[in-house]
PDB file of C-alpha atoms in Angstrom:
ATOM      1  CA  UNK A 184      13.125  37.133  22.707  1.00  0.00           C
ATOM      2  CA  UNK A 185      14.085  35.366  19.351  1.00  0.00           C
ATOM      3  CA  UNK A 186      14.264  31.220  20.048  1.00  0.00           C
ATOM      4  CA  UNK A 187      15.908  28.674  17.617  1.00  0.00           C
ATOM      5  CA  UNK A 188      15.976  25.023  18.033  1.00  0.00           C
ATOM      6  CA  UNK A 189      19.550  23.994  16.622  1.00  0.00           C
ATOM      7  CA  UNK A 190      19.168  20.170  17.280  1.00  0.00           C
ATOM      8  CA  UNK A 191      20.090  18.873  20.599  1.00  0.00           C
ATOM      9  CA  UNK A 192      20.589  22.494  21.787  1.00  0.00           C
ATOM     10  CA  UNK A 193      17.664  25.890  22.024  1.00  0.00           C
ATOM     11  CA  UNK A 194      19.578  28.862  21.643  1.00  0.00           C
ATOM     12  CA  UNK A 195      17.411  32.139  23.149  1.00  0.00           C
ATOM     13  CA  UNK A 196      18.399  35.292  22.303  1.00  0.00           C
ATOM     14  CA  UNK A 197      16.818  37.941  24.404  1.00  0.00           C
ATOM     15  CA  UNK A 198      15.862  41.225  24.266  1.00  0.00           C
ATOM     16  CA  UNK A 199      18.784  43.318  26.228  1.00  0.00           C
ATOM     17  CA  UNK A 200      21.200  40.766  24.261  1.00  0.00           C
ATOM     18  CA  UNK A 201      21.866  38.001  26.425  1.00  0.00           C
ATOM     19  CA  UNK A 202      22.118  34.799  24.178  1.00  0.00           C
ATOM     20  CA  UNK A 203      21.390  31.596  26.312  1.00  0.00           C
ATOM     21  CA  UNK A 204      22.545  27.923  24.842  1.00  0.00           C
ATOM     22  CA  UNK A 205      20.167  25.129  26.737  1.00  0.00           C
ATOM     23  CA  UNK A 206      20.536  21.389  26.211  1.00  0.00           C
ATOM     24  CA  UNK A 207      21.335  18.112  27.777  1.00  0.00           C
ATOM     25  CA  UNK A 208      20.959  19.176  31.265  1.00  0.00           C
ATOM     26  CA  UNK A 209      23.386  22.351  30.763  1.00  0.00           C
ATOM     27  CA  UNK A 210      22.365  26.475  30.107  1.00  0.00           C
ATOM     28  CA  UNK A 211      24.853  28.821  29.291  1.00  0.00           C
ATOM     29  CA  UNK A 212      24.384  32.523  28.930  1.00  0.00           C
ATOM     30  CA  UNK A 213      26.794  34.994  27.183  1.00  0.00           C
ATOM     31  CA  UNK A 214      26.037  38.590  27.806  1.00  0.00           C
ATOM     32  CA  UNK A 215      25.860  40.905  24.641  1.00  0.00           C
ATOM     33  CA  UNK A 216      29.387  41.514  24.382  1.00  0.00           C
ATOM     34  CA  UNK A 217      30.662  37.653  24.820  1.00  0.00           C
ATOM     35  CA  UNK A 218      27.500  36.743  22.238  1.00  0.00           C
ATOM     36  CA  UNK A 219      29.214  39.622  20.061  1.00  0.00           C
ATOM     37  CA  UNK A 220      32.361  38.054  20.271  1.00  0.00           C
ATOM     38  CA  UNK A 221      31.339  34.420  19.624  1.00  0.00           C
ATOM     39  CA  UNK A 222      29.556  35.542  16.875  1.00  0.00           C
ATOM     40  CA  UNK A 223      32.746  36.896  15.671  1.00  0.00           C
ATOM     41  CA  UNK A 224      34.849  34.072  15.911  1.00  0.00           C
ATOM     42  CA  UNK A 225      32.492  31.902  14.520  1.00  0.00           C
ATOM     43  CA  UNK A 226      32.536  33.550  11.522  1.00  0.00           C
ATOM     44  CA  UNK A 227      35.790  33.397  10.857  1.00  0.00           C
ATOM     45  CA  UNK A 228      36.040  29.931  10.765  1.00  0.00           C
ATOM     46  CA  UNK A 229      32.767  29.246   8.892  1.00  0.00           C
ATOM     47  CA  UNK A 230      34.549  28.378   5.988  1.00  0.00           C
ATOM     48  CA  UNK A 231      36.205  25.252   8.672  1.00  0.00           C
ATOM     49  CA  UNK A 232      32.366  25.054   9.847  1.00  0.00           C
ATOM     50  CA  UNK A 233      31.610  24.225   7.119  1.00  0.00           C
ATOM     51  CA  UNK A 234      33.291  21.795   5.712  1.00  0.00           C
ATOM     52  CA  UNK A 235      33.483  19.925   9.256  1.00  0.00           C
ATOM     53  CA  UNK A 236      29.416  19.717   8.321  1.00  0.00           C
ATOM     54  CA  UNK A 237      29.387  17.875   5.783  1.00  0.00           C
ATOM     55  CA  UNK A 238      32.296  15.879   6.901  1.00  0.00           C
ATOM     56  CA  UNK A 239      29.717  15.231   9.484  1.00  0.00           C
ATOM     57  CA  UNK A 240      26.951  14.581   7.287  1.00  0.00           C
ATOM     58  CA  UNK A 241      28.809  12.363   4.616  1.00  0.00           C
ATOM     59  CA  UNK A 242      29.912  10.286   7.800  1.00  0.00           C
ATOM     60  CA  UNK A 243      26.109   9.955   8.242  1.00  0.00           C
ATOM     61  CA  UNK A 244      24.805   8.948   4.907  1.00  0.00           C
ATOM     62  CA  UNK A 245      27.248   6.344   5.403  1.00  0.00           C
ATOM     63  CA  UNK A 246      26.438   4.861   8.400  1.00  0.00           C
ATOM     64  CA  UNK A 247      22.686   4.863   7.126  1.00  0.00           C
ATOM     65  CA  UNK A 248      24.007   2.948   4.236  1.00  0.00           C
ATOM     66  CA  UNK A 249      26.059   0.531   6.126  1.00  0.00           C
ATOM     67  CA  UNK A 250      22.756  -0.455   8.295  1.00  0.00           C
ATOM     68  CA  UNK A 251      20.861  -0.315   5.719  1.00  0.00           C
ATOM     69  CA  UNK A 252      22.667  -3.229   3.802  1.00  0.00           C
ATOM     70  CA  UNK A 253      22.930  -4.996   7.057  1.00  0.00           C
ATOM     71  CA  UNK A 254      19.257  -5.209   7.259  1.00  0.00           C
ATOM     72  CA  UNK A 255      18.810  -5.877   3.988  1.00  0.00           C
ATOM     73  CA  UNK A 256      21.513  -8.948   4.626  1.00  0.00           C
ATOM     74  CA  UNK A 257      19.790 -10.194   7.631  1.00  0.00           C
ATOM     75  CA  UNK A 258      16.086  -9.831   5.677  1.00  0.00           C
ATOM     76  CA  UNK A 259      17.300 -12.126   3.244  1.00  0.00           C
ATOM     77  CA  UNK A 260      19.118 -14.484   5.180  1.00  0.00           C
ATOM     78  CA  UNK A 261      15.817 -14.784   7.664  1.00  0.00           C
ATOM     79  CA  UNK A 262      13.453 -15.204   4.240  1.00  0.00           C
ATOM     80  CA  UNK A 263      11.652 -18.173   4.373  1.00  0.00           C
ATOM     81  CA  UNK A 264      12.764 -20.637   1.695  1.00  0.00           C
ATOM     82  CA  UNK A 265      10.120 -21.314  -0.605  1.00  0.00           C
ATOM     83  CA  UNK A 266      10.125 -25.536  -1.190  1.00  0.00           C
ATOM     84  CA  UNK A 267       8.382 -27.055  -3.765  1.00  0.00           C
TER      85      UNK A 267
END
């Protein structure tokens, strides 16, 4: 059985072909010929898969950067005011 973690979801596939998807409370298994097929369609749209990815990942970076510069806001409006 080969086992991949592909974030919030383990994908197994096993030995006579079954390919099991397990996350978040939920497990489905596709026997060889539905795994075959998914496979399949999957690939083609990869060229949609990926650019949905890093549609996904640019979305990311900036939401990092957004919270990032609100910290960064807050830090300095919380400084302590040095008074001489």
């Amino acid at each position: 059985m080969a086992t991949h973690d592909i974030g919030r979801h383990i994908v197994e596939l096993h030995e006579i072909g079954m390919l099991a998807i397990t996350g978040e409370g939920t497990r489905i298994t596709l026997s060889p010929h539905e795994a075959l097929d998914l496979y399949k369609w999957l690939h083609q749209h990869e060229n949609a898969l990926h650019e949905a990815a890093k549609a996904h990942d640019r979305q990311e970076e900036a939401e990092v950067e957004i919270l990032q510069e609100e910290v960064q806001e807050a830090t300095d409006r919380d400084a302590p005011i040095d008074e001489e």
